Short mmCIF file of C-alpha atoms and ligand atoms in Angstrom, two decimals:
data_model
loop_
_atom_site.label_atom_id
_atom_site.label_comp_id
_atom_site.label_asym_id
_atom_site.label_seq_id
_atom_site.Cartn_x
_atom_site.Cartn_y
_atom_site.Cartn_z
CA MET T 1 -10.40 1.89 -22.25
CA SER T 2 -10.11 5.51 -22.23
CA CYS T 3 -7.00 7.38 -22.87
CA SER T 4 -5.57 11.16 -21.94
CA LYS T 5 -2.68 13.37 -21.75
CA PRO T 6 0.44 11.73 -21.59
CA ILE T 7 2.75 12.73 -18.51
CA GLN T 8 6.43 12.37 -18.23
CA HIS T 9 7.30 10.82 -15.43
CA PHE T 10 10.83 10.67 -13.94
CA THR T 11 11.38 6.92 -13.68
CA HIS T 12 11.18 6.04 -17.82
CA VAL T 13 12.71 7.74 -20.70
CA HIS T 14 9.18 8.11 -22.71
CA PRO T 15 6.24 9.30 -21.82
CA LEU T 16 3.15 8.15 -20.08
CA THR T 17 -0.67 7.62 -21.08
CA LYS T 18 -3.09 6.70 -18.83
CA VAL T 19 -5.12 3.82 -19.39
CA ASP T 20 -7.79 2.49 -17.53
CA GLY T 21 -7.86 -1.26 -18.70
CA ASP T 22 -8.89 -4.56 -16.89
CA ILE T 23 -5.69 -5.84 -16.78
CA GLU T 24 -3.64 -7.04 -14.14
CA PHE T 25 0.29 -5.65 -14.40
CA ILE T 26 3.69 -5.24 -12.47
CA CYS T 27 4.60 -1.46 -11.78
CA ASP T 28 7.77 -0.58 -12.97
CA GLY T 29 7.65 1.94 -10.40
CA CYS T 30 7.21 0.03 -6.72
CA ASN T 31 7.54 -3.37 -8.21
CA THR T 32 3.98 -4.79 -6.69
CA TYR T 33 1.27 -5.87 -8.25
CA GLY T 34 -1.53 -3.52 -9.91
CA PHE T 35 -4.74 -3.97 -11.32
CA GLY T 36 -7.00 -1.68 -13.42
CA GLU T 37 -5.75 1.95 -13.73
CA THR T 38 -2.12 2.48 -14.83
CA TYR T 39 0.21 5.10 -16.56
CA ARG T 40 1.51 3.13 -19.46
CA CYS T 41 4.52 3.23 -22.00
CA VAL T 42 3.20 0.49 -24.68
CA SER T 43 6.72 0.33 -26.72
CA CYS T 44 8.19 -0.74 -23.38
CA ASN T 45 5.29 -2.52 -21.75
CA TYR T 46 6.20 -0.09 -18.82
CA ASP T 47 3.55 0.61 -16.43
CA LEU T 48 3.14 2.50 -12.99
CA HIS T 49 -0.19 2.54 -10.36
CA GLU T 50 -1.78 5.58 -11.00
CA HIS T 51 -0.59 6.29 -7.49
CA CYS T 52 3.01 5.68 -8.33
CA ALA T 53 2.66 8.46 -11.36
CA THR T 54 1.63 11.02 -9.41
CA CYS T 55 2.77 10.80 -5.41
CA PRO T 56 4.39 13.65 -4.71
CA PRO T 57 8.49 13.98 -3.83
CA THR T 58 7.68 14.35 -0.21
CA HIS T 59 4.86 13.29 2.37
CA LEU T 60 3.87 13.59 5.65
CA SER T 61 2.19 10.78 7.50
CA PHE T 62 0.38 9.46 10.35
CA MET T 63 2.09 6.41 10.30
CA HIS T 64 5.87 8.40 11.32
CA PRO T 65 4.52 11.59 11.70
CA GLN T 66 7.99 12.58 13.11
CA HIS T 67 9.41 13.21 9.94
CA GLU T 68 8.61 13.95 6.51
CA LEU T 69 9.27 11.34 4.23
CA ARG T 70 11.06 11.69 1.07
CA ARG T 71 10.32 9.67 -2.33
CA VAL T 72 13.29 8.11 -3.56
CA PHE T 73 14.00 5.68 -6.34
CA ARG T 74 16.56 2.94 -6.62
CA GLU T 75 17.29 0.65 -9.47
CA PRO T 76 16.10 -2.56 -8.88
CA ASP T 77 19.63 -4.46 -9.03
CA GLU T 78 20.54 -2.36 -6.07
CA GLY T 79 18.01 -3.92 -4.08
CA LEU T 80 19.89 -7.11 -3.51
CA LYS T 81 22.37 -6.45 -2.26
CA ASP T 82 20.27 -4.30 0.40
CA ARG T 83 16.73 -5.66 0.75
CA ARG T 84 14.60 -3.38 2.66
CA LEU T 85 11.01 -4.03 3.83
CA CYS T 86 8.13 -1.67 4.31
CA ASP T 87 7.60 -1.21 7.45
CA ILE T 88 3.80 -1.28 7.50
CA CYS T 89 2.99 -4.65 5.13
CA TYR T 90 6.71 -6.21 5.45
CA GLU T 91 6.66 -6.76 1.95
CA SER T 92 9.99 -5.44 0.38
CA VAL T 93 10.44 -2.38 -1.35
CA GLU T 94 11.98 -2.03 -4.39
CA GLY T 95 12.54 0.85 -7.13
CA LEU T 96 10.11 3.89 -6.22
CA TYR T 97 9.00 4.03 -2.38
CA TYR T 98 9.19 6.84 0.50
CA HIS T 99 12.07 6.96 3.00
CA CYS T 100 13.06 8.69 6.24
CA VAL T 101 16.77 9.20 6.38
CA PRO T 102 17.17 9.64 9.98
CA CYS T 103 14.89 6.64 11.10
CA GLY T 104 15.60 4.04 8.12
CA PHE T 105 11.66 4.44 7.53
CA ASP T 106 10.89 2.85 4.39
CA VAL T 107 7.21 2.63 3.27
CA HIS T 108 5.54 1.60 -0.22
CA PRO T 109 4.11 4.60 -1.96
CA LEU T 110 0.81 2.77 -1.68
CA CYS T 111 0.94 1.89 1.71
CA THR T 112 1.34 5.60 2.53
CA GLN T 113 -2.57 5.79 1.18
CA LEU T 114 -3.79 3.06 3.62
CA PRO T 115 -6.98 4.90 5.59
CA GLN T 116 -6.19 5.18 9.51
CA TYR T 117 -9.30 4.08 10.42
CA VAL T 118 -11.69 1.91 9.11
CA ARG T 119 -14.94 0.57 9.76
CA TYR T 120 -15.04 -3.18 9.72
CA VAL T 121 -18.09 -5.26 9.11
CA PRO T 122 -17.74 -8.35 11.54
CA HIS T 123 -16.88 -5.78 14.06
CA PRO T 124 -19.45 -2.66 13.72
CA ALA T 125 -18.78 -1.77 17.30
CA HIS T 126 -15.18 -0.25 17.13
CA ALA T 127 -13.46 1.52 14.19
CA LEU T 128 -10.19 -0.30 13.42
CA GLU T 129 -6.90 1.51 13.72
CA LEU T 130 -3.54 1.25 11.40
CA SER T 131 -1.49 0.27 14.31
CA PRO T 132 1.87 -0.64 14.18
CA SER T 133 1.71 -3.52 17.01
CA GLY T 134 -1.59 -5.12 18.62
CA ALA T 135 -3.26 -6.85 21.47
CA SER T 136 -3.43 -10.20 19.95
CA ASN T 137 -0.77 -10.54 17.33
CA THR T 138 -3.31 -12.91 15.98
CA CYS T 139 -5.63 -12.31 12.36
CA GLN T 140 -9.04 -12.63 13.29
CA VAL T 141 -9.97 -13.53 9.45
CA CYS T 142 -6.80 -16.05 8.63
CA ARG T 143 -5.93 -17.04 11.91
CA ASN T 144 -2.11 -16.45 11.47
CA THR T 145 0.44 -14.07 13.11
CA ILE T 146 1.06 -10.60 12.14
CA GLN T 147 4.20 -9.09 12.42
CA SER T 148 3.35 -5.90 10.01
CA TRP T 149 1.09 -3.33 11.07
CA ARG T 150 -2.18 -4.34 11.24
CA TYR T 151 -5.50 -2.55 11.99
CA LYS T 152 -7.04 -3.30 15.23
CA CYS T 153 -9.53 -2.66 18.29
CA GLY T 154 -7.21 -2.33 21.30
CA GLN T 155 -10.54 -1.99 23.41
CA CYS T 156 -11.44 -6.01 22.32
CA ARG T 157 -8.09 -7.14 21.76
CA LEU T 158 -8.61 -7.86 17.91
CA ASP T 159 -6.57 -7.45 15.25
CA VAL T 160 -6.58 -7.72 11.44
CA HIS T 161 -3.86 -8.20 8.68
CA ILE T 162 -4.05 -5.02 6.37
CA GLU T 163 -4.90 -7.54 3.51
CA CYS T 164 -7.47 -9.39 5.38
CA VAL T 165 -9.49 -6.57 5.97
CA THR T 166 -11.04 -6.52 2.70
CA SER T 167 -11.01 -10.35 2.60
CA ALA T 168 -13.05 -13.22 4.17
CA SER T 169 -11.32 -16.20 3.40
CA ALA T 170 -9.39 -18.27 6.15
CA GLY T 171 -6.15 -19.00 5.03
CA ARG T 172 -3.27 -17.19 4.53
CA PRO T 173 -3.58 -15.60 0.87
CA SER T 174 -0.28 -15.78 -1.55
CA LYS T 175 1.90 -12.67 -1.99
CA ARG T 176 0.08 -11.52 -5.04
CA ARG T 177 -3.21 -11.67 -3.43
CA ARG T 178 -2.01 -9.90 -0.59
CA MET T 179 -1.02 -6.98 -2.48
CA LEU T 180 -4.14 -6.90 -4.69
CA ASN T 181 -6.07 -6.78 -1.25
CA LEU T 182 -3.93 -4.36 -0.47
CA LEU T 183 -4.19 -2.22 -3.23
CA LYS T 184 -8.48 -2.59 -2.58
CA ALA T 185 -7.39 -1.68 0.79
CA VAL T 186 -6.38 1.69 -0.44
CA SER T 187 -9.01 2.26 -3.11
CA VAL T 188 -11.61 4.13 -1.50
CA GLY T 189 -14.22 2.80 -3.92
CA VAL T 190 -13.49 -0.51 -3.02
CA VAL T 191 -13.30 0.16 1.23
CA CYS T 192 -16.41 1.68 1.02
CA ASN T 193 -18.35 -1.11 -0.62
CA LEU T 194 -16.46 -4.04 1.90
CA ILE T 195 -16.25 -2.44 4.80
CA ALA T 196 -18.62 0.38 4.63
CA GLY T 197 -15.46 3.12 4.24
CA PRO T 198 -13.03 4.97 6.15
CA VAL T 199 -14.41 6.35 9.09
CA GLY T 200 -15.14 9.76 9.12
CA GLU T 201 -18.52 10.53 10.62
CA PHE T 202 -18.47 7.26 12.23
CA LEU T 203 -15.52 8.68 14.74
CA LYS T 204 -17.52 11.30 16.07
ZN1 ZN L 1 3.41 1.37 -8.19
ZN1 ZN L 2 9.07 3.51 -22.85
ZN1 ZN L 3 4.01 -2.08 1.92
ZN1 ZN L 4 11.97 9.57 10.46
ZN1 ZN L 5 -4.93 -12.53 7.94
ZN1 ZN L 6 -14.21 -3.51 19.44
#
């Protein structure tokens, strides 16, 4: 484990220290699973994903190009009355997330980090694009229906769940597994290993 200079984050009263651990945690910002690097308050057992600890107050994304998204932090107890879902992965958003006021568009901080295009080894001919609607609505990997955004090849009518793009196993993974796979998909290092990386050169 290595430590660096503590940061003060608006979601917590005490300073948080970056820890490179091998531990799994629940992020106290976005309330989803995390693994590895965390910004942590040891005395409170408080953890933030590295991205949740450092993500900016506003964000402009290809996922919602018409408006700039605002970072919001809503206490989890309010969340029960008005449960909101991430428009990208369809898991609930609680605590820290990005919101578009006029559209009611919501997205997890981590989901904003998903690459728009990925190269997917089992389908080398074309890049898959992160899209709100697809061709088949059936995941090529786990064979279940897809309601959320997905990686698709429109030309070949092929759709893959975001979380299945980094997994080869059939069967719908558990929520925990889905969130951890999603985390894998946003971490470029792992994406490079498993699916040869966000496209870049490949598209040109
Ligand atoms: Zn988080
Ligand atoms: Zn604390
Ligand atoms: Zn999400
Ligand atoms: Zn909007
Ligand atoms: Zn799937
Ligand atoms: Zn294709």
